[in-house]
PDB file of C-alpha atoms and ligand atoms in Angstrom:
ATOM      1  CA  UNK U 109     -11.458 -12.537   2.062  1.00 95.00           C
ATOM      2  CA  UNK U 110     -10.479  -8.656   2.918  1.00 98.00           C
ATOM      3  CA  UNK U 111      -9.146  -7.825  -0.572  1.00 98.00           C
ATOM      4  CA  UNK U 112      -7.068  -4.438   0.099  1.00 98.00           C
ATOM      5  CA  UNK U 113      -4.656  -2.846  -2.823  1.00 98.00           C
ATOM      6  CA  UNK U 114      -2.183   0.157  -2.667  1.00 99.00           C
ATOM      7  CA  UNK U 115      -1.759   2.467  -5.487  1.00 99.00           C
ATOM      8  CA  UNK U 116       0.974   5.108  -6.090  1.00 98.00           C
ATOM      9  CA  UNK U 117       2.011   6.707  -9.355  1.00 98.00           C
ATOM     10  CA  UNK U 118       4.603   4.446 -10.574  1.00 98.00           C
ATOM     11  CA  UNK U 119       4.149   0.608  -8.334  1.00 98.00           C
ATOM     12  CA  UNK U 120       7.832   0.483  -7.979  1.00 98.00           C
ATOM     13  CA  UNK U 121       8.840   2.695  -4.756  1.00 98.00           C
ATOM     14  CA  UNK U 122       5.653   3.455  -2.277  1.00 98.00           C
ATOM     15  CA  UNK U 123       2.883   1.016  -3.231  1.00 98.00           C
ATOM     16  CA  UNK U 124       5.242  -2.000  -3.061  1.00 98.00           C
ATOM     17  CA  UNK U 125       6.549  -0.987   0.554  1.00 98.00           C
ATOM     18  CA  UNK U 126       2.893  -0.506   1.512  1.00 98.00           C
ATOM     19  CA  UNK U 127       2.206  -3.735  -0.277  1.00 98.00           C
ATOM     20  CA  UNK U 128       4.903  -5.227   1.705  1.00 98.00           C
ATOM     21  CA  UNK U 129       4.506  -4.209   5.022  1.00 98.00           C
ATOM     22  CA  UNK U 130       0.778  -4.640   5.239  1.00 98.00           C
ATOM     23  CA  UNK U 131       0.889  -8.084   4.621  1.00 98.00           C
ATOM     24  CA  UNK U 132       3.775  -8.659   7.091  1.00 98.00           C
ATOM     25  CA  UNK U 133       1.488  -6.739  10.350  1.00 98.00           C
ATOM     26  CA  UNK U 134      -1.210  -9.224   8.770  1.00 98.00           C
ATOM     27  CA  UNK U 135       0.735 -12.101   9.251  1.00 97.00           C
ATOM     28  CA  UNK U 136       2.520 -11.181  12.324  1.00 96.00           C
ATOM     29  CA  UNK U 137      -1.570 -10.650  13.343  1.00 96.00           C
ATOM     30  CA  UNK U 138      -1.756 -14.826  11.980  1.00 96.00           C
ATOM     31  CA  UNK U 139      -4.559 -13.431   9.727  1.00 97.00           C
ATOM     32  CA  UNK U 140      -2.932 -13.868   6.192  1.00 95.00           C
ATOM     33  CA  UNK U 141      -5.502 -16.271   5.691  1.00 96.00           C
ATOM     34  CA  UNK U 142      -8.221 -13.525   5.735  1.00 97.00           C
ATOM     35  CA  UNK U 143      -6.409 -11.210   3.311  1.00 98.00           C
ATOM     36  CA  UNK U 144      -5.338 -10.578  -0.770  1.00 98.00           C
ATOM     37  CA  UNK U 145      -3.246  -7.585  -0.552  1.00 98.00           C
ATOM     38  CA  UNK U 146      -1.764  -6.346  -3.891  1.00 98.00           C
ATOM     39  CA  UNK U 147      -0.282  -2.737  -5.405  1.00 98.00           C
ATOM     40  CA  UNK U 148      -0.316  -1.198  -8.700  1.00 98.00           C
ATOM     41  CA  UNK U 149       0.235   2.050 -10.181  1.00 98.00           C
ATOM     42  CA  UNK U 150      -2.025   5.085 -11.761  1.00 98.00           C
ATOM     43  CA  UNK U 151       0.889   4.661 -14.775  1.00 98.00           C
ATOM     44  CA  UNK U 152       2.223   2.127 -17.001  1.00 98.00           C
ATOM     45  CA  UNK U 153       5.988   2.912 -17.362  1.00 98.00           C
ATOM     46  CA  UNK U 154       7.195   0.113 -15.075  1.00 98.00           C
ATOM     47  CA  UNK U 155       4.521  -2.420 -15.636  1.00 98.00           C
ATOM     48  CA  UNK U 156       6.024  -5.972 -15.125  1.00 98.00           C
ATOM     49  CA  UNK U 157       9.343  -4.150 -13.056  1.00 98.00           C
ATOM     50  CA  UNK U 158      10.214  -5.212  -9.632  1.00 98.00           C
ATOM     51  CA  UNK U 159      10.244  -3.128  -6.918  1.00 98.00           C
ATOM     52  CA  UNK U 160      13.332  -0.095  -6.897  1.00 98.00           C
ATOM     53  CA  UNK U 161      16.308  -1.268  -5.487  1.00 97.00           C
ATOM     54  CA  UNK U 162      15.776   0.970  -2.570  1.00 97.00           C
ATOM     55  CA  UNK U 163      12.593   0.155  -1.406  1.00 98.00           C
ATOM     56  CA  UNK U 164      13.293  -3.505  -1.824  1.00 98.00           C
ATOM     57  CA  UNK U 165      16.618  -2.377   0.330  1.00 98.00           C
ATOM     58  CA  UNK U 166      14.557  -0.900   3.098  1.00 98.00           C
ATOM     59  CA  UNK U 167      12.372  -3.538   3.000  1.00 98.00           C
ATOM     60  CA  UNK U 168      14.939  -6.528   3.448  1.00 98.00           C
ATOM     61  CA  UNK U 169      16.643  -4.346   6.664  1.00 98.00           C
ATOM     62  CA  UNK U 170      14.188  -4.939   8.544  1.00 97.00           C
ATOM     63  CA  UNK U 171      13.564  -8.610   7.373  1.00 97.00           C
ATOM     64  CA  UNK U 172      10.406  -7.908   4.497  1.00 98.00           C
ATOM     65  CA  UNK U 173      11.100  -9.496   0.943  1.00 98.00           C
ATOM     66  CA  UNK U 174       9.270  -7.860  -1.872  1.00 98.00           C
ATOM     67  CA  UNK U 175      11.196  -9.386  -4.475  1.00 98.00           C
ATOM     68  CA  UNK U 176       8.453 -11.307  -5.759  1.00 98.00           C
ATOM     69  CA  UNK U 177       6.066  -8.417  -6.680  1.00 98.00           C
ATOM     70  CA  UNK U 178       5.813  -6.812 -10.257  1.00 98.00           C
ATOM     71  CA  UNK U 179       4.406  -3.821 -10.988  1.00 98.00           C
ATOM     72  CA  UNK U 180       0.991  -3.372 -13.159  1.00 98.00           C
ATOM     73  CA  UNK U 181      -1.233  -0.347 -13.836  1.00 98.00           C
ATOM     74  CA  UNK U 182      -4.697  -0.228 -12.072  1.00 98.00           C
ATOM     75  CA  UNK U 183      -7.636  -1.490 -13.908  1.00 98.00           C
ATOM     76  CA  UNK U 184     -11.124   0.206 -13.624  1.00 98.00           C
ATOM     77  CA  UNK U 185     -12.816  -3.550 -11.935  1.00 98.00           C
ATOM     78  CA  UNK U 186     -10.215  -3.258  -9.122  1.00 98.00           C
ATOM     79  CA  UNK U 187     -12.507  -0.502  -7.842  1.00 98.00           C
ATOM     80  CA  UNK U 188     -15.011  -3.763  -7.838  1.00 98.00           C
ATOM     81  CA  UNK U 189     -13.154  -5.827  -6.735  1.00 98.00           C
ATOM     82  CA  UNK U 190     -11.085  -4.285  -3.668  1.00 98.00           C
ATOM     83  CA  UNK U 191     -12.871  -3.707  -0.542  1.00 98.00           C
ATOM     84  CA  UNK U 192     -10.127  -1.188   0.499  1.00 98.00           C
ATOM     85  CA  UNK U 193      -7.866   0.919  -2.365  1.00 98.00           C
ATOM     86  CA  UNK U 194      -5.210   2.960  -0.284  1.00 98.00           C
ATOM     87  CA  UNK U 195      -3.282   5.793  -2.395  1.00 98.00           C
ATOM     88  CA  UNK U 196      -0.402   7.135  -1.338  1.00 98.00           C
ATOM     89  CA  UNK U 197      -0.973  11.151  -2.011  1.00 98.00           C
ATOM     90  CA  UNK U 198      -4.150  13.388  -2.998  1.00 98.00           C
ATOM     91  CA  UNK U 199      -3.104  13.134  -6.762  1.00 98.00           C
ATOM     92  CA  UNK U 200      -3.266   9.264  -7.148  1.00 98.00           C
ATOM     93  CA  UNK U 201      -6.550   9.735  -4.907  1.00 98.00           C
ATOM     94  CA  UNK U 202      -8.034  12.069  -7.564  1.00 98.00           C
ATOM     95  CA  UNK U 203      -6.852   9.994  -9.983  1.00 98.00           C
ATOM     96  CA  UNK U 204      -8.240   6.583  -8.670  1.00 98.00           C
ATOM     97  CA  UNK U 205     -11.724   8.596  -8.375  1.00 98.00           C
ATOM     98  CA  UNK U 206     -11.428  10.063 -12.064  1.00 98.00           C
ATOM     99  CA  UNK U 207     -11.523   6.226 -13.351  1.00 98.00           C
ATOM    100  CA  UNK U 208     -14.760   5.124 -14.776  1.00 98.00           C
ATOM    101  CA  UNK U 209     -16.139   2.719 -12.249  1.00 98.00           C
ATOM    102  CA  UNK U 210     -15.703   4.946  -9.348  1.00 98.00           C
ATOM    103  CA  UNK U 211     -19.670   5.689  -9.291  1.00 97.00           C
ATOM    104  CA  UNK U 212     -20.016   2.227  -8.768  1.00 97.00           C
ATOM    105  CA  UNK U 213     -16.995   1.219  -6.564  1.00 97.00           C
ATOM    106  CA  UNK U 214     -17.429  -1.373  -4.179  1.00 93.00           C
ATOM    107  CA  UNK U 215     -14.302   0.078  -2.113  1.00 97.00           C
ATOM    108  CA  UNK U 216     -13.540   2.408   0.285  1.00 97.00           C
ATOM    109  CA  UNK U 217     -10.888   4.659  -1.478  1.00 98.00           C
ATOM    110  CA  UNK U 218      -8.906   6.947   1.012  1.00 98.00           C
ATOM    111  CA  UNK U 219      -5.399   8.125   1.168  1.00 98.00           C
ATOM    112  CA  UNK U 220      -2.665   5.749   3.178  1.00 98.00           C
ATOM    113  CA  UNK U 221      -2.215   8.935   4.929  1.00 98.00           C
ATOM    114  CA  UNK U 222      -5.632   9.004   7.267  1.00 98.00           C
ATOM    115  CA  UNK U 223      -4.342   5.393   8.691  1.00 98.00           C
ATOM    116  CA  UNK U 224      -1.786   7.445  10.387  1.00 98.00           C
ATOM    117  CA  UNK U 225      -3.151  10.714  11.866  1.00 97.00           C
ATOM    118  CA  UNK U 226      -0.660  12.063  14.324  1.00 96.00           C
ATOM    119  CA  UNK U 227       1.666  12.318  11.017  1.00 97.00           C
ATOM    120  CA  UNK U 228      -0.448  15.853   9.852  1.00 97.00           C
ATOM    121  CA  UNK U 229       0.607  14.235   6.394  1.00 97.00           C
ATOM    122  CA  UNK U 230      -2.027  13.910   3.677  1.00 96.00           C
ATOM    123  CA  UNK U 231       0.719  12.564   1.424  1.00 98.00           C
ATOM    124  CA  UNK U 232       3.283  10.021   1.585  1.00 97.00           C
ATOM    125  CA  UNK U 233       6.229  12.144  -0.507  1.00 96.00           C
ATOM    126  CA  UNK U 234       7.657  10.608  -3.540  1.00 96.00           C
ATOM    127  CA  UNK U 235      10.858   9.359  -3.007  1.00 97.00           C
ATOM    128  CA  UNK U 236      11.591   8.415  -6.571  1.00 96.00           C
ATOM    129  CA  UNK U 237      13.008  11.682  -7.467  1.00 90.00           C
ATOM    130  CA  UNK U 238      15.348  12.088  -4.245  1.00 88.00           C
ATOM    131  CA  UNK U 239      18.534  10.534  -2.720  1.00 85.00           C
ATOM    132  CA  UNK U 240      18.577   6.779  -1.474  1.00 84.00           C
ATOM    133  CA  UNK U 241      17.538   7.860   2.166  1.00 87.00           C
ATOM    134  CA  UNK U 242      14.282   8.872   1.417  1.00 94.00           C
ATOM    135  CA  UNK U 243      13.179   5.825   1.288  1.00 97.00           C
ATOM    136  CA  UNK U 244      13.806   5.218   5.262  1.00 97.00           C
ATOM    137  CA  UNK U 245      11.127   7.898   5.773  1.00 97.00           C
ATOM    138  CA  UNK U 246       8.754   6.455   3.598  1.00 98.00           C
ATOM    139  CA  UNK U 247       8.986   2.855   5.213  1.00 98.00           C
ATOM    140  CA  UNK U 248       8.578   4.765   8.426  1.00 98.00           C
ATOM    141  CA  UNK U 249       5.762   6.640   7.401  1.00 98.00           C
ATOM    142  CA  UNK U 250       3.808   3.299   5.935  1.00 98.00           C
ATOM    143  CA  UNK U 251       5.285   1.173   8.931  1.00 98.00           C
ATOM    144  CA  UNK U 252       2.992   3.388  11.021  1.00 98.00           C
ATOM    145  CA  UNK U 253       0.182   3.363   8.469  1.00 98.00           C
ATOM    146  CA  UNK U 254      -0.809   0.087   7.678  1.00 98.00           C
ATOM    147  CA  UNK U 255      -0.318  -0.565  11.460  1.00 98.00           C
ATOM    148  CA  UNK U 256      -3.205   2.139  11.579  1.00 98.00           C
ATOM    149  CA  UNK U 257      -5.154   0.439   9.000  1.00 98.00           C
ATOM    150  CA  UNK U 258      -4.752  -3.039  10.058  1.00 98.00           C
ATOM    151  CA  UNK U 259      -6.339  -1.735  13.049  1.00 98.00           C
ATOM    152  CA  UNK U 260      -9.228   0.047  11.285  1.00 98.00           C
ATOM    153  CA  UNK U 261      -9.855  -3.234   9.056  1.00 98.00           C
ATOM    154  CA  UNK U 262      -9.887  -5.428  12.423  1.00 97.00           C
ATOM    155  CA  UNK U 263     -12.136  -3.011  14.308  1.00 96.00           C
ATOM    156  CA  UNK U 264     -14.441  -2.241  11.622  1.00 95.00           C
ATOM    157  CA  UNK U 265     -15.520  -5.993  11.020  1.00 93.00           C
ATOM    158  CA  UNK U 266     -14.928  -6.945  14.848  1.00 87.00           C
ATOM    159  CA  UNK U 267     -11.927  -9.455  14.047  1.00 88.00           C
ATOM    160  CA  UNK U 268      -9.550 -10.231  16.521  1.00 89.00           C
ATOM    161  CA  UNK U 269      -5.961 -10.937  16.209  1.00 84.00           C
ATOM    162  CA  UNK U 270      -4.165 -14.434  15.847  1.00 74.00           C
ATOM    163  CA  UNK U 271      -1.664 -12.761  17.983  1.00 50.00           C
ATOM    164  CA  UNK U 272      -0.441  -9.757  19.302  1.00 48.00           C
ATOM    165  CA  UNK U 273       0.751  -7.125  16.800  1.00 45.00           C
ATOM    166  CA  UNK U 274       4.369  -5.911  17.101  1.00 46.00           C
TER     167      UNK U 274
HETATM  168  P1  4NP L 151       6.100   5.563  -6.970  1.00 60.33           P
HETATM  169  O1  4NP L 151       7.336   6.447  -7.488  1.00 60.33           O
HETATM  170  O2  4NP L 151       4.844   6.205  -7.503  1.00 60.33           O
HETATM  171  O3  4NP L 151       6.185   5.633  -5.488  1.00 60.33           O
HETATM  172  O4  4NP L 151       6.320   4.160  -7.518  1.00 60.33           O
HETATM  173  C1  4NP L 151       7.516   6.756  -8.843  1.00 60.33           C
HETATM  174  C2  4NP L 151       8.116   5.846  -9.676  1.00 60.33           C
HETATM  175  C3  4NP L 151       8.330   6.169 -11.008  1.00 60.33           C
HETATM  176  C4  4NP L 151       7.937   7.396 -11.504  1.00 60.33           C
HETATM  177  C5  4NP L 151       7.336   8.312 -10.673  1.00 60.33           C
HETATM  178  C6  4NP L 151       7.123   7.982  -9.339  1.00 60.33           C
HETATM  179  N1  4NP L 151       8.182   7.732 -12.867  1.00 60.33           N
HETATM  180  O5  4NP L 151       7.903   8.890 -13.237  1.00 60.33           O
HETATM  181  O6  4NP L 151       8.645   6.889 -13.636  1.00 60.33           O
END
């Protein structure tokens, strides 16, 4: 199994969408077989929360449900355990790399960011603190993203897809 988690500061607005629409390119790909994707969050205030109501929102327009997920804190063996840990901006990077196993981690730890280079964006902005529609952008911005990093995953260990990629 691929074992890939996204991490943002709070698990309720970016991480989730990431979370989200990962696994749906995955299974449009017919490899969710190959793949445990989860999210979590550098912080603890929303541990055990769904999703915000916006991302979940974005997410249902265009047809992804992440009303099932719940949002935890990271833990210092998911740098162990994950094979890929995607952050959302340079902080939750820094922060990812300031926990205690990150000498020994068995993942690649990069920001969502790199998936999607034509962006010039290192960071994929916070919407928590804005209006409602900034949370079009950031589904656009991961849309585009995990599309990139699906393909990285697939061309780095030579898998092809179930079926074409939409
Ligand atoms: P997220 O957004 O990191 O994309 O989930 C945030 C959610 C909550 C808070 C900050 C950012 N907060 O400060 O509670």
């Amino acid at each position: 199994m691929i074992k890939v988690l996204f991490v943002c500061l709070g698990n309720i607005c970016r991480s989730p969408l990431g979370e989200g629409l990962f696994r749906h390119h995955v299974t449009l790909a017919g490899l969710e077989d190959r793949f445990v994707i989860d999210s979590a969050g550098t912080g603890n205030w929303h541990v055990g929360e769904q999703p915000h109501v916006d991302s979940q929102r974005v997410a249902r327009n265009n047809g992804i449900d992440l009303s099932c997920q719940r949002a935890r804190q990271i833990r210092p063996e998911d740098l162990l355990e994950f094979d890929y840990i995607l952050a959302m901006d340079s902080q939750n990077h820094m922060d990812i790399l300031g926990l205690h196993t990150a000498s020994q981690a068995t993942a690649v730890i990069k920001r969502m960011m790199d998936f999607a280079p034509e962006r010039g964006l290192g960071d994929v902005p916070d919407p928590y603190f804005g209006g409602p529609e900034g949370f079009e952008y950031t589904y656009e911005l991961l849309d585009e993203a995990s599309r990139g990093l699906l393909e990285h995953i697939l061309a780095e260990r030579a898998i092809s897809k179930g079926q074409q990629v939409r």
